[in-house]
Amino acid sequence: MKNALAIALAIVMLIIGYGIGYATYPLISKQGGATTVTYTASAASTTLSGDIPIGALLPLSGALATYGAQCKEAFLLAVDDVNAWLQQLGKPWRLKPYVEDTAVDPATALNKLMDLAARGVKVVVGPMASSEVKNVKSFADSNKILIISQSSTSMELAIPNDYIYRFVPPDKYQGIAIAHILWERGIRYVVPIWRGDTWGDGLLNYTKTEFMKICNTVGGGNCGFADGVRYDPKAQEFSTEVAKLNDIVTNYVNKYGKDKVGVLAISFEEIANIFTEALNYPMLSEVKWEGSDGTYGTAKLVENRELAEFAVKVGFWNTMAAPGQSPLRDSVRQRLIQKLGQEPIAYAYFTYDAVWAVALAIDHVGKYDGEAIKNAIPLVLKTFIGASGHFELDENGDRATTDYSIGAIVKEGDTYKWKDIGGFINLSLIHISEPTRPY
């Protein structure tokens, strides 16, 4: 494990150092099969010493707990790797992690950010939900605390020159992807059910706009998008909402046929409760279902056999921002699998890279200052290749990529698991390798 980590760190620094040209310059050579690394340290970083705090606001409970658990392990793994690198360099400072549970609650996220600020934290990875990021934004901007979210995608937060960076692409791209996937699946009439919050409302709007553009251009108007069912993000029980969903779907199926009707579920882990109610309505299992990054990889759906079977029957496809190619991916992936016992989602890689980007920025500027770190990170990213590949930020501080994986639940032997079955790459749908139901 130590050898794998050393090789991984060597690759990181080889990739990063030559491009940046001002922080650390590694030279890697092999002698007798062993990998050796030598460094020239940045003069700027010599003023740093002791523990440098870095915070994480993650949903360790609540509707995104599956994602939060993965991102926590990725965050701590990255801190360990950074500190191992700093030790190799002989530098006198280390990252000290502080992890707080937000439970996907905007008010809690703000309170926890204030707690972290009181401890001297100037950089925070997270929060994950856009509603949380929206609620902490004013405090972060006023106090020059850099927020790096690995999963917030609402276009409402695509704002230039603030203290919010997002290492994931915004939903104007995911909306395009979902709309085209719906169309390519033969769905001509979409019935949405969605979270009534910043993220859900925004993603629905972008998906609907793109779908109707396709409808009017290609479909000649023989298609449509229902008003659907908007629900309270704090809801735990969905009998009324799913009954209404069934009524709308049944009406559409009677008019247009079940092969042309689909349900779009823009949800978090409460999708399990929605599916539980949907099992009571046979019609809802006769149409296709589409999800998003909020439900991609949801553990609750594979842990319950009845829900997994429903997901397979309806072909529940989900989009997720796709990491780029990286020589580091396998090392990080294998170590996360050992900790988690499951395949890491993309957000885990984005989290890992956020910690590294912060560490490299701190090393470059030579001080722990939110504004200085914020200004340095775009420069670091120009030549940085992390676990999620190479990426840069757009004018709003968001990941400037447009690639998405398509994940679905598949049955392998006697078990169910999540699996990537295709992708939407460079705004084009690529081959679907394993459909989850025959159409």
PDB file of N, CA, C and O in Angstrom, residues 304-370:
ATOM      1  N   ASN A 304     -32.722  -3.169  -1.345  1.00  0.00           N
ATOM      2  CA  ASN A 304     -34.089  -3.692  -1.255  1.00  0.00           C
ATOM      3  C   ASN A 304     -34.420  -4.378  -2.590  1.00  0.00           C
ATOM      4  O   ASN A 304     -34.500  -3.729  -3.628  1.00  0.00           O
ATOM      5  N   ARG A 305     -34.586  -5.689  -2.548  1.00  0.00           N
ATOM      6  CA  ARG A 305     -34.771  -6.459  -3.777  1.00  0.00           C
ATOM      7  C   ARG A 305     -35.988  -6.007  -4.574  1.00  0.00           C
ATOM      8  O   ARG A 305     -35.946  -5.920  -5.801  1.00  0.00           O
ATOM      9  N   GLU A 306     -37.077  -5.699  -3.893  1.00  0.00           N
ATOM     10  CA  GLU A 306     -38.302  -5.296  -4.582  1.00  0.00           C
ATOM     11  C   GLU A 306     -38.091  -3.973  -5.314  1.00  0.00           C
ATOM     12  O   GLU A 306     -38.537  -3.799  -6.459  1.00  0.00           O
ATOM     13  N   LEU A 307     -37.400  -3.039  -4.679  1.00  0.00           N
ATOM     14  CA  LEU A 307     -37.129  -1.758  -5.317  1.00  0.00           C
ATOM     15  C   LEU A 307     -36.143  -1.925  -6.470  1.00  0.00           C
ATOM     16  O   LEU A 307     -36.275  -1.262  -7.511  1.00  0.00           O
ATOM     17  N   ALA A 308     -35.155  -2.798  -6.295  1.00  0.00           N
ATOM     18  CA  ALA A 308     -34.185  -3.052  -7.366  1.00  0.00           C
ATOM     19  C   ALA A 308     -34.880  -3.642  -8.591  1.00  0.00           C
ATOM     20  O   ALA A 308     -34.592  -3.252  -9.732  1.00  0.00           O
ATOM     21  N   GLU A 309     -35.795  -4.574  -8.353  1.00  0.00           N
ATOM     22  CA  GLU A 309     -36.536  -5.189  -9.463  1.00  0.00           C
ATOM     23  C   GLU A 309     -37.387  -4.155 -10.189  1.00  0.00           C
ATOM     24  O   GLU A 309     -37.502  -4.191 -11.422  1.00  0.00           O
ATOM     25  N   PHE A 310     -37.987  -3.242  -9.428  1.00  0.00           N
ATOM     26  CA  PHE A 310     -38.770  -2.175 -10.048  1.00  0.00           C
ATOM     27  C   PHE A 310     -37.865  -1.296 -10.914  1.00  0.00           C
ATOM     28  O   PHE A 310     -38.218  -0.943 -12.053  1.00  0.00           O
ATOM     29  N   ALA A 311     -36.681  -0.937 -10.375  1.00  0.00           N
ATOM     30  CA  ALA A 311     -35.744  -0.081 -11.120  1.00  0.00           C
ATOM     31  C   ALA A 311     -35.309  -0.740 -12.422  1.00  0.00           C
ATOM     32  O   ALA A 311     -35.181  -0.075 -13.463  1.00  0.00           O
ATOM     33  N   VAL A 312     -35.091  -2.043 -12.382  1.00  0.00           N
ATOM     34  CA  VAL A 312     -34.708  -2.769 -13.593  1.00  0.00           C
ATOM     35  C   VAL A 312     -35.863  -2.795 -14.585  1.00  0.00           C
ATOM     36  O   VAL A 312     -35.683  -2.570 -15.783  1.00  0.00           O
ATOM     37  N   LYS A 313     -37.053  -3.065 -14.088  1.00  0.00           N
ATOM     38  CA  LYS A 313     -38.214  -3.184 -14.981  1.00  0.00           C
ATOM     39  C   LYS A 313     -38.503  -1.878 -15.715  1.00  0.00           C
ATOM     40  O   LYS A 313     -38.829  -1.879 -16.904  1.00  0.00           O
ATOM     41  N   VAL A 314     -38.380  -0.741 -15.015  1.00  0.00           N
ATOM     42  CA  VAL A 314     -38.704   0.542 -15.643  1.00  0.00           C
ATOM     43  C   VAL A 314     -37.503   1.164 -16.345  1.00  0.00           C
ATOM     44  O   VAL A 314     -37.619   2.232 -16.943  1.00  0.00           O
ATOM     45  N   GLY A 315     -36.347   0.499 -16.295  1.00  0.00           N
ATOM     46  CA  GLY A 315     -35.163   1.048 -16.943  1.00  0.00           C
ATOM     47  C   GLY A 315     -34.779   2.395 -16.360  1.00  0.00           C
ATOM     48  O   GLY A 315     -34.731   3.391 -17.070  1.00  0.00           O
ATOM     49  N   PHE A 316     -34.519   2.418 -15.068  1.00  0.00           N
ATOM     50  CA  PHE A 316     -34.243   3.671 -14.363  1.00  0.00           C
ATOM     51  C   PHE A 316     -32.812   4.112 -14.635  1.00  0.00           C
ATOM     52  O   PHE A 316     -31.869   3.687 -13.974  1.00  0.00           O
ATOM     53  N   TRP A 317     -32.653   4.986 -15.649  1.00  0.00           N
ATOM     54  CA  TRP A 317     -31.336   5.478 -16.047  1.00  0.00           C
ATOM     55  C   TRP A 317     -31.038   6.808 -15.342  1.00  0.00           C
ATOM     56  O   TRP A 317     -31.921   7.647 -15.188  1.00  0.00           O
ATOM     57  N   ASN A 318     -29.778   6.978 -14.952  1.00  0.00           N
ATOM     58  CA  ASN A 318     -29.378   8.160 -14.189  1.00  0.00           C
ATOM     59  C   ASN A 318     -28.093   8.763 -14.738  1.00  0.00           C
ATOM     60  O   ASN A 318     -27.121   8.044 -15.008  1.00  0.00           O
ATOM     61  N   THR A 319     -28.067  10.069 -14.873  1.00  0.00           N
ATOM     62  CA  THR A 319     -26.870  10.766 -15.343  1.00  0.00           C
ATOM     63  C   THR A 319     -25.986  11.179 -14.170  1.00  0.00           C
ATOM     64  O   THR A 319     -26.474  11.506 -13.088  1.00  0.00           O
ATOM     65  N   MET A 320     -24.683  11.185 -14.418  1.00  0.00           N
ATOM     66  CA  MET A 320     -23.712  11.634 -13.428  1.00  0.00           C
ATOM     67  C   MET A 320     -22.521  12.237 -14.163  1.00  0.00           C
ATOM     68  O   MET A 320     -22.039  11.657 -15.139  1.00  0.00           O
ATOM     69  N   ALA A 321     -22.073  13.399 -13.710  1.00  0.00           N
ATOM     70  CA  ALA A 321     -20.901  14.024 -14.314  1.00  0.00           C
ATOM     71  C   ALA A 321     -19.758  13.019 -14.360  1.00  0.00           C
ATOM     72  O   ALA A 321     -19.444  12.375 -13.355  1.00  0.00           O
ATOM     73  N   ALA A 322     -19.134  12.881 -15.523  1.00  0.00           N
ATOM     74  CA  ALA A 322     -18.113  11.857 -15.712  1.00  0.00           C
ATOM     75  C   ALA A 322     -16.720  12.426 -15.477  1.00  0.00           C
ATOM     76  O   ALA A 322     -16.360  13.447 -16.082  1.00  0.00           O
ATOM     77  N   PRO A 323     -15.928  11.792 -14.619  1.00  0.00           N
ATOM     78  CA  PRO A 323     -14.534  12.215 -14.471  1.00  0.00           C
ATOM     79  C   PRO A 323     -13.767  11.972 -15.763  1.00  0.00           C
ATOM     80  O   PRO A 323     -14.112  11.083 -16.552  1.00  0.00           O
ATOM     81  N   GLY A 324     -12.717  12.754 -15.982  1.00  0.00           N
ATOM     82  CA  GLY A 324     -11.864  12.550 -17.149  1.00  0.00           C
ATOM     83  C   GLY A 324     -10.848  11.440 -16.896  1.00  0.00           C
ATOM     84  O   GLY A 324     -10.768  10.870 -15.811  1.00  0.00           O
ATOM     85  N   GLN A 325     -10.073  11.133 -17.912  1.00  0.00           N
ATOM     86  CA  GLN A 325      -9.055  10.094 -17.796  1.00  0.00           C
ATOM     87  C   GLN A 325      -7.911  10.567 -16.902  1.00  0.00           C
ATOM     88  O   GLN A 325      -7.530  11.733 -16.928  1.00  0.00           O
ATOM     89  N   SER A 326      -7.366   9.648 -16.128  1.00  0.00           N
ATOM     90  CA  SER A 326      -6.287  10.007 -15.216  1.00  0.00           C
ATOM     91  C   SER A 326      -5.457   8.793 -14.858  1.00  0.00           C
ATOM     92  O   SER A 326      -6.008   7.724 -14.578  1.00  0.00           O
ATOM     93  N   PRO A 327      -4.113   8.929 -14.825  1.00  0.00           N
ATOM     94  CA  PRO A 327      -3.259   7.826 -14.374  1.00  0.00           C
ATOM     95  C   PRO A 327      -3.391   7.570 -12.877  1.00  0.00           C
ATOM     96  O   PRO A 327      -2.926   6.550 -12.381  1.00  0.00           O
ATOM     97  N   LEU A 328      -4.031   8.489 -12.145  1.00  0.00           N
ATOM     98  CA  LEU A 328      -4.202   8.341 -10.701  1.00  0.00           C
ATOM     99  C   LEU A 328      -5.491   7.634 -10.321  1.00  0.00           C
ATOM    100  O   LEU A 328      -5.657   7.211  -9.185  1.00  0.00           O
ATOM    101  N   ARG A 329      -6.405   7.546 -11.254  1.00  0.00           N
ATOM    102  CA  ARG A 329      -7.747   7.075 -10.922  1.00  0.00           C
ATOM    103  C   ARG A 329      -7.732   5.719 -10.243  1.00  0.00           C
ATOM    104  O   ARG A 329      -8.396   5.514  -9.224  1.00  0.00           O
ATOM    105  N   ASP A 330      -6.983   4.760 -10.797  1.00  0.00           N
ATOM    106  CA  ASP A 330      -7.061   3.405 -10.274  1.00  0.00           C
ATOM    107  C   ASP A 330      -6.531   3.319  -8.849  1.00  0.00           C
ATOM    108  O   ASP A 330      -7.093   2.604  -8.016  1.00  0.00           O
ATOM    109  N   SER A 331      -5.457   4.057  -8.550  1.00  0.00           N
ATOM    110  CA  SER A 331      -4.914   4.038  -7.192  1.00  0.00           C
ATOM    111  C   SER A 331      -5.935   4.565  -6.192  1.00  0.00           C
ATOM    112  O   SER A 331      -6.184   3.951  -5.147  1.00  0.00           O
ATOM    113  N   VAL A 332      -6.545   5.707  -6.508  1.00  0.00           N
ATOM    114  CA  VAL A 332      -7.546   6.290  -5.619  1.00  0.00           C
ATOM    115  C   VAL A 332      -8.766   5.373  -5.543  1.00  0.00           C
ATOM    116  O   VAL A 332      -9.320   5.123  -4.457  1.00  0.00           O
ATOM    117  N   ARG A 333      -9.178   4.858  -6.679  1.00  0.00           N
ATOM    118  CA  ARG A 333     -10.356   3.976  -6.719  1.00  0.00           C
ATOM    119  C   ARG A 333     -10.166   2.754  -5.835  1.00  0.00           C
ATOM    120  O   ARG A 333     -11.043   2.414  -5.037  1.00  0.00           O
ATOM    121  N   GLN A 334      -9.030   2.086  -5.972  1.00  0.00           N
ATOM    122  CA  GLN A 334      -8.803   0.857  -5.215  1.00  0.00           C
ATOM    123  C   GLN A 334      -8.785   1.115  -3.715  1.00  0.00           C
ATOM    124  O   GLN A 334      -9.336   0.332  -2.925  1.00  0.00           O
ATOM    125  N   ARG A 335      -8.188   2.211  -3.309  1.00  0.00           N
ATOM    126  CA  ARG A 335      -8.127   2.510  -1.877  1.00  0.00           C
ATOM    127  C   ARG A 335      -9.493   2.908  -1.327  1.00  0.00           C
ATOM    128  O   ARG A 335      -9.838   2.581  -0.191  1.00  0.00           O
ATOM    129  N   LEU A 336     -10.295   3.601  -2.143  1.00  0.00           N
ATOM    130  CA  LEU A 336     -11.649   3.931  -1.706  1.00  0.00           C
ATOM    131  C   LEU A 336     -12.534   2.693  -1.632  1.00  0.00           C
ATOM    132  O   LEU A 336     -13.358   2.557  -0.722  1.00  0.00           O
ATOM    133  N   ILE A 337     -12.372   1.781  -2.565  1.00  0.00           N
ATOM    134  CA  ILE A 337     -13.139   0.541  -2.528  1.00  0.00           C
ATOM    135  C   ILE A 337     -12.814  -0.246  -1.263  1.00  0.00           C
ATOM    136  O   ILE A 337     -13.700  -0.822  -0.619  1.00  0.00           O
ATOM    137  N   GLN A 338     -11.536  -0.259  -0.856  1.00  0.00           N
ATOM    138  CA  GLN A 338     -11.156  -0.951   0.372  1.00  0.00           C
ATOM    139  C   GLN A 338     -11.843  -0.345   1.591  1.00  0.00           C
ATOM    140  O   GLN A 338     -12.230  -1.043   2.523  1.00  0.00           O
ATOM    141  N   LYS A 339     -12.010   0.986   1.571  1.00  0.00           N
ATOM    142  CA  LYS A 339     -12.643   1.663   2.699  1.00  0.00           C
ATOM    143  C   LYS A 339     -14.164   1.550   2.657  1.00  0.00           C
ATOM    144  O   LYS A 339     -14.822   1.412   3.691  1.00  0.00           O
ATOM    145  N   LEU A 340     -14.728   1.628   1.439  1.00  0.00           N
ATOM    146  CA  LEU A 340     -16.176   1.725   1.289  1.00  0.00           C
ATOM    147  C   LEU A 340     -16.863   0.402   1.009  1.00  0.00           C
ATOM    148  O   LEU A 340     -18.046   0.233   1.289  1.00  0.00           O
ATOM    149  N   GLY A 341     -16.125  -0.517   0.383  1.00  0.00           N
ATOM    150  CA  GLY A 341     -16.734  -1.771  -0.026  1.00  0.00           C
ATOM    151  C   GLY A 341     -17.642  -1.629  -1.227  1.00  0.00           C
ATOM    152  O   GLY A 341     -18.464  -2.503  -1.498  1.00  0.00           O
ATOM    153  N   GLN A 342     -17.507  -0.527  -1.973  1.00  0.00           N
ATOM    154  CA  GLN A 342     -18.333  -0.300  -3.152  1.00  0.00           C
ATOM    155  C   GLN A 342     -17.607   0.624  -4.119  1.00  0.00           C
ATOM    156  O   GLN A 342     -16.614   1.272  -3.760  1.00  0.00           O
ATOM    157  N   GLU A 343     -18.111   0.672  -5.337  1.00  0.00           N
ATOM    158  CA  GLU A 343     -17.517   1.513  -6.363  1.00  0.00           C
ATOM    159  C   GLU A 343     -17.721   2.990  -6.021  1.00  0.00           C
ATOM    160  O   GLU A 343     -18.840   3.412  -5.724  1.00  0.00           O
ATOM    161  N   PRO A 344     -16.666   3.810  -6.057  1.00  0.00           N
ATOM    162  CA  PRO A 344     -16.832   5.236  -5.749  1.00  0.00           C
ATOM    163  C   PRO A 344     -17.622   5.948  -6.846  1.00  0.00           C
ATOM    164  O   PRO A 344     -17.486   5.646  -8.035  1.00  0.00           O
ATOM    165  N   ILE A 345     -18.449   6.908  -6.435  1.00  0.00           N
ATOM    166  CA  ILE A 345     -19.134   7.753  -7.397  1.00  0.00           C
ATOM    167  C   ILE A 345     -18.200   8.891  -7.816  1.00  0.00           C
ATOM    168  O   ILE A 345     -17.162   9.138  -7.185  1.00  0.00           O
ATOM    169  N   ALA A 346     -18.576   9.599  -8.856  1.00  0.00           N
ATOM    170  CA  ALA A 346     -17.733  10.682  -9.367  1.00  0.00           C
ATOM    171  C   ALA A 346     -17.462  11.750  -8.309  1.00  0.00           C
ATOM    172  O   ALA A 346     -16.377  12.319  -8.248  1.00  0.00           O
ATOM    173  N   TYR A 347     -18.450  12.027  -7.466  1.00  0.00           N
ATOM    174  CA  TYR A 347     -18.280  13.065  -6.454  1.00  0.00           C
ATOM    175  C   TYR A 347     -17.112  12.767  -5.514  1.00  0.00           C
ATOM    176  O   TYR A 347     -16.494  13.681  -4.965  1.00  0.00           O
ATOM    177  N   ALA A 348     -16.813  11.493  -5.306  1.00  0.00           N
ATOM    178  CA  ALA A 348     -15.685  11.137  -4.454  1.00  0.00           C
ATOM    179  C   ALA A 348     -14.376  11.583  -5.094  1.00  0.00           C
ATOM    180  O   ALA A 348     -13.486  12.118  -4.411  1.00  0.00           O
ATOM    181  N   TYR A 349     -14.246  11.388  -6.407  1.00  0.00           N
ATOM    182  CA  TYR A 349     -13.041  11.842  -7.105  1.00  0.00           C
ATOM    183  C   TYR A 349     -12.942  13.364  -7.111  1.00  0.00           C
ATOM    184  O   TYR A 349     -11.859  13.938  -6.959  1.00  0.00           O
ATOM    185  N   PHE A 350     -14.077  14.041  -7.289  1.00  0.00           N
ATOM    186  CA  PHE A 350     -14.079  15.500  -7.264  1.00  0.00           C
ATOM    187  C   PHE A 350     -13.655  16.016  -5.885  1.00  0.00           C
ATOM    188  O   PHE A 350     -12.956  17.025  -5.770  1.00  0.00           O
ATOM    189  N   THR A 351     -14.105  15.313  -4.836  1.00  0.00           N
ATOM    190  CA  THR A 351     -13.719  15.676  -3.474  1.00  0.00           C
ATOM    191  C   THR A 351     -12.220  15.517  -3.276  1.00  0.00           C
ATOM    192  O   THR A 351     -11.545  16.398  -2.719  1.00  0.00           O
ATOM    193  N   TYR A 352     -11.701  14.389  -3.708  1.00  0.00           N
ATOM    194  CA  TYR A 352     -10.266  14.118  -3.588  1.00  0.00           C
ATOM    195  C   TYR A 352      -9.455  15.218  -4.272  1.00  0.00           C
ATOM    196  O   TYR A 352      -8.494  15.749  -3.708  1.00  0.00           O
ATOM    197  N   ASP A 353      -9.873  15.591  -5.473  1.00  0.00           N
ATOM    198  CA  ASP A 353      -9.136  16.610  -6.224  1.00  0.00           C
ATOM    199  C   ASP A 353      -9.259  17.994  -5.598  1.00  0.00           C
ATOM    200  O   ASP A 353      -8.329  18.810  -5.703  1.00  0.00           O
ATOM    201  N   ALA A 354     -10.381  18.270  -4.959  1.00  0.00           N
ATOM    202  CA  ALA A 354     -10.552  19.571  -4.302  1.00  0.00           C
ATOM    203  C   ALA A 354      -9.510  19.760  -3.205  1.00  0.00           C
ATOM    204  O   ALA A 354      -8.922  20.841  -3.060  1.00  0.00           O
ATOM    205  N   VAL A 355      -9.263  18.719  -2.428  1.00  0.00           N
ATOM    206  CA  VAL A 355      -8.267  18.810  -1.355  1.00  0.00           C
ATOM    207  C   VAL A 355      -6.882  19.055  -1.927  1.00  0.00           C
ATOM    208  O   VAL A 355      -6.125  19.903  -1.434  1.00  0.00           O
ATOM    209  N   TRP A 356      -6.546  18.336  -2.998  1.00  0.00           N
ATOM    210  CA  TRP A 356      -5.239  18.529  -3.617  1.00  0.00           C
ATOM    211  C   TRP A 356      -5.094  19.935  -4.205  1.00  0.00           C
ATOM    212  O   TRP A 356      -4.054  20.572  -4.079  1.00  0.00           O
ATOM    213  N   ALA A 357      -6.142  20.416  -4.865  1.00  0.00           N
ATOM    214  CA  ALA A 357      -6.074  21.759  -5.447  1.00  0.00           C
ATOM    215  C   ALA A 357      -5.851  22.803  -4.352  1.00  0.00           C
ATOM    216  O   ALA A 357      -5.069  23.753  -4.527  1.00  0.00           O
ATOM    217  N   VAL A 358      -6.515  22.636  -3.218  1.00  0.00           N
ATOM    218  CA  VAL A 358      -6.342  23.557  -2.093  1.00  0.00           C
ATOM    219  C   VAL A 358      -4.921  23.488  -1.568  1.00  0.00           C
ATOM    220  O   VAL A 358      -4.274  24.520  -1.327  1.00  0.00           O
ATOM    221  N   ALA A 359      -4.405  22.280  -1.383  1.00  0.00           N
ATOM    222  CA  ALA A 359      -3.048  22.124  -0.849  1.00  0.00           C
ATOM    223  C   ALA A 359      -2.011  22.747  -1.765  1.00  0.00           C
ATOM    224  O   ALA A 359      -1.078  23.430  -1.308  1.00  0.00           O
ATOM    225  N   LEU A 360      -2.162  22.532  -3.064  1.00  0.00           N
ATOM    226  CA  LEU A 360      -1.201  23.106  -4.019  1.00  0.00           C
ATOM    227  C   LEU A 360      -1.297  24.623  -4.047  1.00  0.00           C
ATOM    228  O   LEU A 360      -0.284  25.322  -4.173  1.00  0.00           O
ATOM    229  N   ALA A 361      -2.514  25.134  -3.911  1.00  0.00           N
ATOM    230  CA  ALA A 361      -2.688  26.583  -3.885  1.00  0.00           C
ATOM    231  C   ALA A 361      -2.056  27.176  -2.620  1.00  0.00           C
ATOM    232  O   ALA A 361      -1.385  28.218  -2.671  1.00  0.00           O
ATOM    233  N   ILE A 362      -2.261  26.523  -1.483  1.00  0.00           N
ATOM    234  CA  ILE A 362      -1.651  26.993  -0.233  1.00  0.00           C
ATOM    235  C   ILE A 362      -0.133  26.968  -0.347  1.00  0.00           C
ATOM    236  O   ILE A 362       0.564  27.914   0.049  1.00  0.00           O
ATOM    237  N   ASP A 363       0.384  25.884  -0.906  1.00  0.00           N
ATOM    238  CA  ASP A 363       1.833  25.770  -1.069  1.00  0.00           C
ATOM    239  C   ASP A 363       2.384  26.882  -1.950  1.00  0.00           C
ATOM    240  O   ASP A 363       3.473  27.409  -1.701  1.00  0.00           O
ATOM    241  N   HIS A 364       1.619  27.248  -2.950  1.00  0.00           N
ATOM    242  CA  HIS A 364       2.081  28.297  -3.875  1.00  0.00           C
ATOM    243  C   HIS A 364       2.056  29.678  -3.228  1.00  0.00           C
ATOM    244  O   HIS A 364       3.039  30.425  -3.307  1.00  0.00           O
ATOM    245  N   VAL A 365       0.952  30.035  -2.590  1.00  0.00           N
ATOM    246  CA  VAL A 365       0.838  31.399  -2.064  1.00  0.00           C
ATOM    247  C   VAL A 365       1.596  31.577  -0.754  1.00  0.00           C
ATOM    248  O   VAL A 365       1.892  32.697  -0.338  1.00  0.00           O
ATOM    249  N   GLY A 366       1.888  30.455  -0.063  1.00  0.00           N
ATOM    250  CA  GLY A 366       2.697  30.541   1.138  1.00  0.00           C
ATOM    251  C   GLY A 366       1.976  31.081   2.359  1.00  0.00           C
ATOM    252  O   GLY A 366       2.627  31.471   3.342  1.00  0.00           O
ATOM    253  N   LYS A 367       0.660  31.107   2.319  1.00  0.00           N
ATOM    254  CA  LYS A 367      -0.097  31.561   3.487  1.00  0.00           C
ATOM    255  C   LYS A 367      -1.485  30.959   3.435  1.00  0.00           C
ATOM    256  O   LYS A 367      -1.972  30.556   2.373  1.00  0.00           O
ATOM    257  N   TYR A 368      -2.124  30.922   4.611  1.00  0.00           N
ATOM    258  CA  TYR A 368      -3.465  30.378   4.698  1.00  0.00           C
ATOM    259  C   TYR A 368      -4.455  31.522   4.706  1.00  0.00           C
ATOM    260  O   TYR A 368      -4.792  32.094   5.740  1.00  0.00           O
ATOM    261  N   ASP A 369      -4.923  31.863   3.504  1.00  0.00           N
ATOM    262  CA  ASP A 369      -5.784  33.027   3.303  1.00  0.00           C
ATOM    263  C   ASP A 369      -6.811  32.676   2.236  1.00  0.00           C
ATOM    264  O   ASP A 369      -6.441  32.284   1.117  1.00  0.00           O
ATOM    265  N   GLY A 370      -8.102  32.804   2.570  1.00  0.00           N
ATOM    266  CA  GLY A 370      -9.147  32.388   1.648  1.00  0.00           C
ATOM    267  C   GLY A 370      -9.087  33.072   0.304  1.00  0.00           C
ATOM    268  O   GLY A 370      -9.240  32.434  -0.740  1.00  0.00           O
TER     269      GLY A 370
END
